[in-house]
Tab-separated table of C-alpha atoms in Angstrom:
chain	number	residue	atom	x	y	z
A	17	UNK	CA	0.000	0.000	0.000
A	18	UNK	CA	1.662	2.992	-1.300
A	19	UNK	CA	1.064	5.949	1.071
A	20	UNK	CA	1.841	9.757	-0.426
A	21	UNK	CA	1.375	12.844	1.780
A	22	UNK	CA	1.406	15.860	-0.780
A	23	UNK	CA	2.142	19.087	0.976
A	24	UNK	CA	2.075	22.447	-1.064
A	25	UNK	CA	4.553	24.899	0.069
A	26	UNK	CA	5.304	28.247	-1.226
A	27	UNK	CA	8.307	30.445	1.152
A	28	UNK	CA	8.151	27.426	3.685
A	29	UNK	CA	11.711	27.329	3.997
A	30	UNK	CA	11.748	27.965	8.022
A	31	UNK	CA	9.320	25.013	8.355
A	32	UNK	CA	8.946	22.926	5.783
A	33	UNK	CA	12.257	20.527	6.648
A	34	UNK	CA	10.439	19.963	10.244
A	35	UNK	CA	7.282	19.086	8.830
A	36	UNK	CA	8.675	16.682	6.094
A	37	UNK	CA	11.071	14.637	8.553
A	38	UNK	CA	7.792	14.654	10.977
A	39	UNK	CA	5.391	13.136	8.300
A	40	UNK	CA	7.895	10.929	6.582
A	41	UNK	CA	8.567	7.979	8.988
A	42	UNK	CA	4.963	7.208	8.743
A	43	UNK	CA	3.738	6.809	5.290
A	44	UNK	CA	6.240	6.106	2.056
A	45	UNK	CA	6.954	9.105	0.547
A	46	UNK	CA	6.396	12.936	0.915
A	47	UNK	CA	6.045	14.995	-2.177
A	48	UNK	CA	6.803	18.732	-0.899
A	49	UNK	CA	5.297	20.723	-4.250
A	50	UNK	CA	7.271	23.603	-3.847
A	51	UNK	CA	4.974	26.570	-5.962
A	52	UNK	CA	7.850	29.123	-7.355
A	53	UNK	CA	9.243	29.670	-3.604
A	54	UNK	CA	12.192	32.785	-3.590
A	55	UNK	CA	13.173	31.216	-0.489
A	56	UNK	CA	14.839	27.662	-0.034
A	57	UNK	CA	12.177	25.748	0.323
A	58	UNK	CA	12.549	23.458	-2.102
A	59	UNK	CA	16.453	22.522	-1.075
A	60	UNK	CA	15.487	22.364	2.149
A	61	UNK	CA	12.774	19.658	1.430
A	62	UNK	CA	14.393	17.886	-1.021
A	63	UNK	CA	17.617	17.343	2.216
A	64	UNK	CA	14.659	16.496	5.031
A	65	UNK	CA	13.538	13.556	2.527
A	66	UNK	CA	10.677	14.888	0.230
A	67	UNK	CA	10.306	14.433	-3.203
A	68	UNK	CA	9.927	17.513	-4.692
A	69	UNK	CA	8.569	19.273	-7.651
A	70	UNK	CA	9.532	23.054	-8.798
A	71	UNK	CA	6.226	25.232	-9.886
A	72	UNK	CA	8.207	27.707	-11.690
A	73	UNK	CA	6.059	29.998	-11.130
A	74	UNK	CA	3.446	30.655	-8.544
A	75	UNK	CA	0.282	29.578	-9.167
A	76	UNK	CA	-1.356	28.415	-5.988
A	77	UNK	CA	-2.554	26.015	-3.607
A	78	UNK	CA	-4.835	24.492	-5.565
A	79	UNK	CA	-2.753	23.550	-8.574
A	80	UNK	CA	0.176	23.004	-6.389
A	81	UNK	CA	-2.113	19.972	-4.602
A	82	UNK	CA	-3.432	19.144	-8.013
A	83	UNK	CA	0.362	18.780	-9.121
A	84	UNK	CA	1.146	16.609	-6.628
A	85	UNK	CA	-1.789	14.801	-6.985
A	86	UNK	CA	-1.031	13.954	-10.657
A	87	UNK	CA	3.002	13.196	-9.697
A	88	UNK	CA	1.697	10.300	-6.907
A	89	UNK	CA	-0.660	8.880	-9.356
A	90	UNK	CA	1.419	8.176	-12.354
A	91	UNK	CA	3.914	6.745	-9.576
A	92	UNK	CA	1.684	4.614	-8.538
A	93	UNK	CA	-0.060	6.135	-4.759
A	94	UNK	CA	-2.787	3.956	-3.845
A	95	UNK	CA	-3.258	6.921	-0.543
A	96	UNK	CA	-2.545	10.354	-1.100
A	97	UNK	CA	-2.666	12.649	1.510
A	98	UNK	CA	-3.209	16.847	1.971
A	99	UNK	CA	-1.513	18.286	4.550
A	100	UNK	CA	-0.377	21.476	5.128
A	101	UNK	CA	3.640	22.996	5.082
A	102	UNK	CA	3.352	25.542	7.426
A	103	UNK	CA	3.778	23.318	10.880
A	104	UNK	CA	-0.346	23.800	11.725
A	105	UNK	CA	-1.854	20.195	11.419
A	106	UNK	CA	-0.530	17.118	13.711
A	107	UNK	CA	1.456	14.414	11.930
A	108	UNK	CA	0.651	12.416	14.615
A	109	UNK	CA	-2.642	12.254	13.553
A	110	UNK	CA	-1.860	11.011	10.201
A	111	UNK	CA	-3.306	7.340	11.179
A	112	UNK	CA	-6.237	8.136	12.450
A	113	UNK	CA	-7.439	10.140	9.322
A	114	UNK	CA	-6.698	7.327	6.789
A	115	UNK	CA	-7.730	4.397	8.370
A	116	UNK	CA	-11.266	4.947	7.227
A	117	UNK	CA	-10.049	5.358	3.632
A	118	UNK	CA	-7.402	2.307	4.325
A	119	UNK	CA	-10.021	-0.263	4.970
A	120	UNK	CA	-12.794	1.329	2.682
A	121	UNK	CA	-14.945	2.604	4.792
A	122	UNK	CA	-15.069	6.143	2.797
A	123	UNK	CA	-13.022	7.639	-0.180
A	124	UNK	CA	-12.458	10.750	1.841
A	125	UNK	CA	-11.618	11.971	4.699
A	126	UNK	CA	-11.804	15.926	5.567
A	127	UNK	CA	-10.467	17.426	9.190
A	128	UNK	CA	-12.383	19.772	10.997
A	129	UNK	CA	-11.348	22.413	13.199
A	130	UNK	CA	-14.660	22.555	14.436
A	131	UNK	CA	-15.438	19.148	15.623
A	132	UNK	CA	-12.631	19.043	18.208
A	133	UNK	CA	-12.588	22.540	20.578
A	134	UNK	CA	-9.399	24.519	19.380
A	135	UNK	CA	-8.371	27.450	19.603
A	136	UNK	CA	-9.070	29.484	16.379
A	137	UNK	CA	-9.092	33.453	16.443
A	138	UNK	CA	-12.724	34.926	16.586
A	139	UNK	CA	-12.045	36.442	13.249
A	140	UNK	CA	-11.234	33.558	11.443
A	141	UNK	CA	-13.630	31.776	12.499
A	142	UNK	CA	-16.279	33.899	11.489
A	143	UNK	CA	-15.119	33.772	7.866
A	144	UNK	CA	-15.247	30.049	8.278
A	145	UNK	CA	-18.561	29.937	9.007
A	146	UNK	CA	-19.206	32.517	5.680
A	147	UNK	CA	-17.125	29.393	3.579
A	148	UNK	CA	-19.445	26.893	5.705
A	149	UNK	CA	-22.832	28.581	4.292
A	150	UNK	CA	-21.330	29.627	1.027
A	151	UNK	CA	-19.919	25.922	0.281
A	152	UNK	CA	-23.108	24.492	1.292
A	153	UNK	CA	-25.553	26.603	-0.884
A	154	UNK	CA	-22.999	26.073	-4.039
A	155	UNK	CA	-22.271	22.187	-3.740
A	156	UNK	CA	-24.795	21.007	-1.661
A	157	UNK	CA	-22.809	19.413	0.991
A	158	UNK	CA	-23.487	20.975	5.083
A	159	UNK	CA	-19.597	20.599	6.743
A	160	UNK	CA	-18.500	21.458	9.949
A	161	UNK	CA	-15.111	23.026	8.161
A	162	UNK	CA	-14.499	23.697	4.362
A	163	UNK	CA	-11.369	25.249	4.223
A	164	UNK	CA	-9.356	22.420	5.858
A	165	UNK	CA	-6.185	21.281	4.127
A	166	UNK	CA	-5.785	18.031	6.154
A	167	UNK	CA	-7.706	15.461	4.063
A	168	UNK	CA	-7.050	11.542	2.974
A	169	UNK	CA	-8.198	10.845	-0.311
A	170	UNK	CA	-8.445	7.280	-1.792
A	171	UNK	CA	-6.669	6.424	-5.170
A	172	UNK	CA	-10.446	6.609	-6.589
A	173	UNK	CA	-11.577	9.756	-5.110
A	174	UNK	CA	-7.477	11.476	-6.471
A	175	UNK	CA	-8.646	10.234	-9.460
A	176	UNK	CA	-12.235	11.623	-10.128
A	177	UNK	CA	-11.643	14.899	-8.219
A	178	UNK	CA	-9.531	17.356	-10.437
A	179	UNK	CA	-8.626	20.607	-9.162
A	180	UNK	CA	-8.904	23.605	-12.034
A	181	UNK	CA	-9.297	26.526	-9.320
A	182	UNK	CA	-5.857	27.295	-8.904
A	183	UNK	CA	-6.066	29.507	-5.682
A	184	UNK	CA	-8.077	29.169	-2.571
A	185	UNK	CA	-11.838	28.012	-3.960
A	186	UNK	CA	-10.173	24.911	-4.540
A	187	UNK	CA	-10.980	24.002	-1.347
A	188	UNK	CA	-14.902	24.759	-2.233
A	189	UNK	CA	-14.076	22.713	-5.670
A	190	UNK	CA	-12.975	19.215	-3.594
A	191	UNK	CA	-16.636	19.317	-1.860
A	192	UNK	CA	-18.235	20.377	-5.407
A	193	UNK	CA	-16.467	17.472	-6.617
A	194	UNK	CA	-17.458	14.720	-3.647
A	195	UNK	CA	-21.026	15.614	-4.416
A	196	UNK	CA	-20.821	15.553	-8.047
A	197	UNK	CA	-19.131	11.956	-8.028
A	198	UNK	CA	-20.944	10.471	-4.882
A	199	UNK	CA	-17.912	9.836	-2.921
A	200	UNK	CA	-18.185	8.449	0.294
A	201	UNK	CA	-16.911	11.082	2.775
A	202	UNK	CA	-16.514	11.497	6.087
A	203	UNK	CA	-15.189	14.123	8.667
A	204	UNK	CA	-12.242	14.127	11.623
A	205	UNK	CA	-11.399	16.035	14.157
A	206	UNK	CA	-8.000	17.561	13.781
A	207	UNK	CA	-5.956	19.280	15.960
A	208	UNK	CA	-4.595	22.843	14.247
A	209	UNK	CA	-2.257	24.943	15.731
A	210	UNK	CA	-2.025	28.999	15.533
A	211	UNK	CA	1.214	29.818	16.122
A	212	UNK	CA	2.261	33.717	15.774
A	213	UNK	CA	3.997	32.054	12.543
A	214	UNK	CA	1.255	30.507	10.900
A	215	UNK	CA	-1.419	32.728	11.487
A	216	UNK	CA	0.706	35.929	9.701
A	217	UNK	CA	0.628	33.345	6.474
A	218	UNK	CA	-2.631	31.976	4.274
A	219	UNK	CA	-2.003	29.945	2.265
A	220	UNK	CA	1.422	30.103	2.112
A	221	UNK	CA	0.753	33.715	1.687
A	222	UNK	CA	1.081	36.701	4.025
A	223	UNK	CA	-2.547	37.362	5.011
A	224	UNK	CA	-3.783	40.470	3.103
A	225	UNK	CA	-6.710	40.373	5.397
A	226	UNK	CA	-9.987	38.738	4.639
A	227	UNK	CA	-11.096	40.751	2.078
A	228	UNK	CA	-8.907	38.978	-0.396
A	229	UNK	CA	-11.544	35.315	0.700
A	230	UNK	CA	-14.480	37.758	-0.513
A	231	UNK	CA	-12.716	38.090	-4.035
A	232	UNK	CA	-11.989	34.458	-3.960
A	233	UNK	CA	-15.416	34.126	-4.012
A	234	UNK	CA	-16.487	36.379	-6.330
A	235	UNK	CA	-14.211	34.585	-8.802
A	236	UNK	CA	-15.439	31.143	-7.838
A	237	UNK	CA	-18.725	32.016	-8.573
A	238	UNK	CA	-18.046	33.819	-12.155
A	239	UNK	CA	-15.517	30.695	-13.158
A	240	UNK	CA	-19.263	28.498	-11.874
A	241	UNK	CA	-21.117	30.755	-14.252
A	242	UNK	CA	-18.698	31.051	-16.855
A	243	UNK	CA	-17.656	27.595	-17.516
B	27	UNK	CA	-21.892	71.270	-36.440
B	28	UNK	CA	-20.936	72.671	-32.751
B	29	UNK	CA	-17.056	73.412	-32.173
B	30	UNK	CA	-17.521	69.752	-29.655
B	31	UNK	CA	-18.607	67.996	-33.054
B	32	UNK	CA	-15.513	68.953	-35.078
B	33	UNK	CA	-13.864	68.102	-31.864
B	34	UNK	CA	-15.292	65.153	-31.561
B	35	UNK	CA	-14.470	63.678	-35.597
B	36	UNK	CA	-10.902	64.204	-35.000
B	37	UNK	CA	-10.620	62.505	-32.537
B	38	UNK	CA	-12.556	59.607	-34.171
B	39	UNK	CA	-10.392	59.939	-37.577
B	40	UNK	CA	-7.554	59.453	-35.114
B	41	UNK	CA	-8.856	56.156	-33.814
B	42	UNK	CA	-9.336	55.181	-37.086
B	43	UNK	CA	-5.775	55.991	-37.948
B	44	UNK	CA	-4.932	53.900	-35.044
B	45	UNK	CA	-6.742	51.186	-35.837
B	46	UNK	CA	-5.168	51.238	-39.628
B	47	UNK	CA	-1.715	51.341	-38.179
B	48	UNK	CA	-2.203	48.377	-35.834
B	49	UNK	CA	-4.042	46.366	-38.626
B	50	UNK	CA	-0.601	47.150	-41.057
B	51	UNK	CA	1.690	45.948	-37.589
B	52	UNK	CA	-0.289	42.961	-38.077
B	53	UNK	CA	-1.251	43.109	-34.570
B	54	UNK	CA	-4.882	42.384	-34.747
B	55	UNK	CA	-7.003	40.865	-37.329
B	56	UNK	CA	-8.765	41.372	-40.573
B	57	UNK	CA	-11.813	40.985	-38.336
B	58	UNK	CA	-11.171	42.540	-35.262
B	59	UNK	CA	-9.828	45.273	-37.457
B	60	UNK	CA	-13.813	45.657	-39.100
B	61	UNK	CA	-15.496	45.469	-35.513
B	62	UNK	CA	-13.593	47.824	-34.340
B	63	UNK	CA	-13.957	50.088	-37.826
B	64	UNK	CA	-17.893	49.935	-37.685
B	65	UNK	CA	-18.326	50.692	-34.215
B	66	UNK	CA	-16.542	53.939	-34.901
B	67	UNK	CA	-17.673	54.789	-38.142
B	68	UNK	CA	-21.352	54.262	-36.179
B	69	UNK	CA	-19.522	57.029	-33.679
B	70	UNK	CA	-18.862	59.491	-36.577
B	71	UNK	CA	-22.258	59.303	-37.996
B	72	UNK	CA	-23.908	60.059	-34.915
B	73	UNK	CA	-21.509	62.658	-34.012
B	74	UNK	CA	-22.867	64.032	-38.048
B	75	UNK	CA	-25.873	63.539	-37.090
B	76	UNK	CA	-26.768	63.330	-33.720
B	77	UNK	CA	-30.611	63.422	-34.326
B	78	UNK	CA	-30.077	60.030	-35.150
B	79	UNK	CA	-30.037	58.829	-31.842
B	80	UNK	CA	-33.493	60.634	-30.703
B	81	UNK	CA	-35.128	58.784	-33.514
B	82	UNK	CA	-33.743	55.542	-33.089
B	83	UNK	CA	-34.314	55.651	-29.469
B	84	UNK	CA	-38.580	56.752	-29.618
B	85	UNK	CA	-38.455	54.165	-32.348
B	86	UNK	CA	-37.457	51.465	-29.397
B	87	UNK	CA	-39.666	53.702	-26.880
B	88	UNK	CA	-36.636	54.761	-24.555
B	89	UNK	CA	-36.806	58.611	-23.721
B	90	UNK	CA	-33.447	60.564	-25.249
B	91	UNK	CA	-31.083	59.639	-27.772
B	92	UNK	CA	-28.683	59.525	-25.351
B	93	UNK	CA	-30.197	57.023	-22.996
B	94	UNK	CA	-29.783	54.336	-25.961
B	95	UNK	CA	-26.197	55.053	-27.039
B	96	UNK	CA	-25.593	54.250	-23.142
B	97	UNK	CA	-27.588	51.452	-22.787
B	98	UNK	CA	-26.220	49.776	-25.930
B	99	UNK	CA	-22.661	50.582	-25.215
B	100	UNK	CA	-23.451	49.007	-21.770
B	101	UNK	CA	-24.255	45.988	-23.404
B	102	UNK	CA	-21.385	46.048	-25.512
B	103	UNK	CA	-19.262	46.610	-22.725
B	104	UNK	CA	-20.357	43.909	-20.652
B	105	UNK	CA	-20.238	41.377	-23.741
B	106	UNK	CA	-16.439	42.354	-24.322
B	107	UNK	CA	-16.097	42.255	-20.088
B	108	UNK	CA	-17.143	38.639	-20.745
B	109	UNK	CA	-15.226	37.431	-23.681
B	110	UNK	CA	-12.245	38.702	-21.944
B	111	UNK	CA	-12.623	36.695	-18.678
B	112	UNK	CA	-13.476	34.084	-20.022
B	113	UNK	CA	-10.204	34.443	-22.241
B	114	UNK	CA	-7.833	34.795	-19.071
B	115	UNK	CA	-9.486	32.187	-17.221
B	116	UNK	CA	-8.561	29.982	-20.046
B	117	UNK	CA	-5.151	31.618	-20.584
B	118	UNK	CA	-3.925	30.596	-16.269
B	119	UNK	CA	-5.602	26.502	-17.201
B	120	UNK	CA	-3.188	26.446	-19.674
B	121	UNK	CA	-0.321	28.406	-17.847
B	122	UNK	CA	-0.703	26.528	-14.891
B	123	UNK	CA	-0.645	23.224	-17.076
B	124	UNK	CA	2.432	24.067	-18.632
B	125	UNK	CA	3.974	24.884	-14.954
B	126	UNK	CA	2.524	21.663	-13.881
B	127	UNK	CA	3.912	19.647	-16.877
B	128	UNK	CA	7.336	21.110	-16.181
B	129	UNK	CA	6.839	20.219	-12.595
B	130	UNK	CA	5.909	16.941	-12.712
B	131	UNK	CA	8.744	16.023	-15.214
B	132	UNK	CA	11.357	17.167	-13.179
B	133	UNK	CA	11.361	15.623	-9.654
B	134	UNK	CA	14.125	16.246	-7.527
B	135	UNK	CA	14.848	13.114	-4.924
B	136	UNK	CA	12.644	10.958	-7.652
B	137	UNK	CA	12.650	7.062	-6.217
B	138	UNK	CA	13.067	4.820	-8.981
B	139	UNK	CA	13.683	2.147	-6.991
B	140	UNK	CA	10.604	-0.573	-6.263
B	141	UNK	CA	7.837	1.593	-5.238
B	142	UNK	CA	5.335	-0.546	-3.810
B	143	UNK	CA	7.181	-2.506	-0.765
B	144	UNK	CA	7.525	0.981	1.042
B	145	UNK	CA	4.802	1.012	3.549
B	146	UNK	CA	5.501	1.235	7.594
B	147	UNK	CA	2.074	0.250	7.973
């Protein structure tokens, strides 16, 4: 059983190295995509253990999972996981999530925040619960957290769910995708951590304030009417 | 003709010269090159004749002349607003699938070795 964890990364260099040699020892292989970093992200990867691919230029989460996605299946992933560079999610609680795709119980498995009582920052969490009501209306599907990046998907559900939103409504385009296919699913509760660190960075990016989720939206909803 | 209508022609025979020079460059088309033209040529006869409009538009039943050259070019607008995103939405797919392509082809730390008896599981 070939396990991949696909982790996007763009200017991760101060903690992508820690989260690679944390992951690594329990699945087979860790493919760090690393989405036109200036920083060394990428070397420093590629030395904790990762296989990585270079986006040469930046073009966001969503491709950079959908890159990685495409790498582990032509190389043969039966498991791919999406987890997170910036140090937030657990490794620890790797396991847990796939078993229920590992014995076939589900094609999916999504972490929520919200099922488990963290600690998220009032603000956030009120734009969460805009992505909750906004993913729900568009796709059909009620979760407890959409814009989680810790999810198991089975070789199947890799296969049938293909990302073209490049930036953040990818997130909104998995669930669009679950429904669309009638994929099993089913959500975990994941521990996430807000470090001073990680909450300055979305994305990968530094946060340019919330605003910038409202025009993600916008253009989620004109590429829906448009395509 | 008003001073603004003279005004106003010259600056539309300079589009037009515009237009002329960039369809010599070769940088648009034969038929972006006509769209363009009629559009403008429409300009300069209402700008000859701007009673045009106020007959046109109690023709369709809308108040001034005015009021339809707006709500048309509104129309156009949007249209060409359209055309254009869907254009660039089209333009990062296949930018991002070249980046991916390059990506994907290129691993660094690549195992070649027997893939499938790696599992700690």
């Amino acid at each position: 059983m070939n396990i991949s964890v696909v982790i996007p990364a763009y200017n991760e260099a101060s903690m992508i190295g820690q989260v690679v040699q944390s992951v690594l020892p329990m699945v087979s292989q860790v493919v760090v995509i690393d989405d036109g970093s200036s920083d060394t992200t990428a070397q420093v990867a590629a030395q904790a253990g990762a296989v990585v691919l270079r986006h040469m230029i930046n073009r966001g989460q969503g491709a950079a999972l959908q890159t990685g996605t495409r790498y582990c299946l032509e190389n043969g992933s039966d498991v791919i996981v999406h987890f997170d560079a910036d140090g937030q999610f657990e490794p620890a609680e790797i396991p847990k999530m796939m078993e229920p795709v590992l014995n076939g119980q589900v094609d999916l498995v999504i972490g929520s925040r919200f099922l488990k009582s963290n600690q998220i920052p009032t603000l956030r969490r009120l734009f969460l619960k805009f992505g909750i009501l906004f993913t729900w209306f568009f796709a059909g599907i009620k979760l407890t957290d959409t814009h989680n990046g810790f999810r198991v998907l089975s070789r199947k559900a890799a296969e049938l769910i293909i990302l073209t939103q490049d930036r953040s409504a990818h997130a909104s385009e998995i669930i669009e995708q679950v429904f669309r296919h009638d994929l099993k699913w089913l959500e975990l509760p994941v521990s996430v951590k807000y470090t001073a660190y990680s909450t300055s960075r979305q994305d990968g990016v530094r946060n340019e304030g919330n605003v910038k989720k409202i025009r993600v939206a916008v253009r989620f909803i004109l590429s829906k009417l448009l395509s | 003709m008003t001073v603004f209508q003279w005004i106003l022609l010259a600056l539309i025979v300079i589009v037009f010269y515009k237009i002329y020079q960039r369809y010599r460059e070769k940088v648009i088309s034969n038929r972006e090159m006509l769209f363009w033209s009629v559009i403008w040529v429409v300009a300069g006869l209402l700008t000859i004749w701007p009673g045009t409009t106020s007959f046109l538009a109690s023709t369709v039943g809308i108040g001034r002349g005015v009021d339809l050259v707006v709500y048309l070019a509104l129309i156009l607008i949007l249209y060409l607003i359209f055309k254009l995103i869907v254009r660039v939405e089209k333009l990062e797919r296949n930018l991002t699938e070249i980046v991916r392509h390059q990506a994907v082809s290129r691993p660094i730390n690549h195992d070649t070795s027997n893939r499938n008896n790696h599992s700690q599981l």
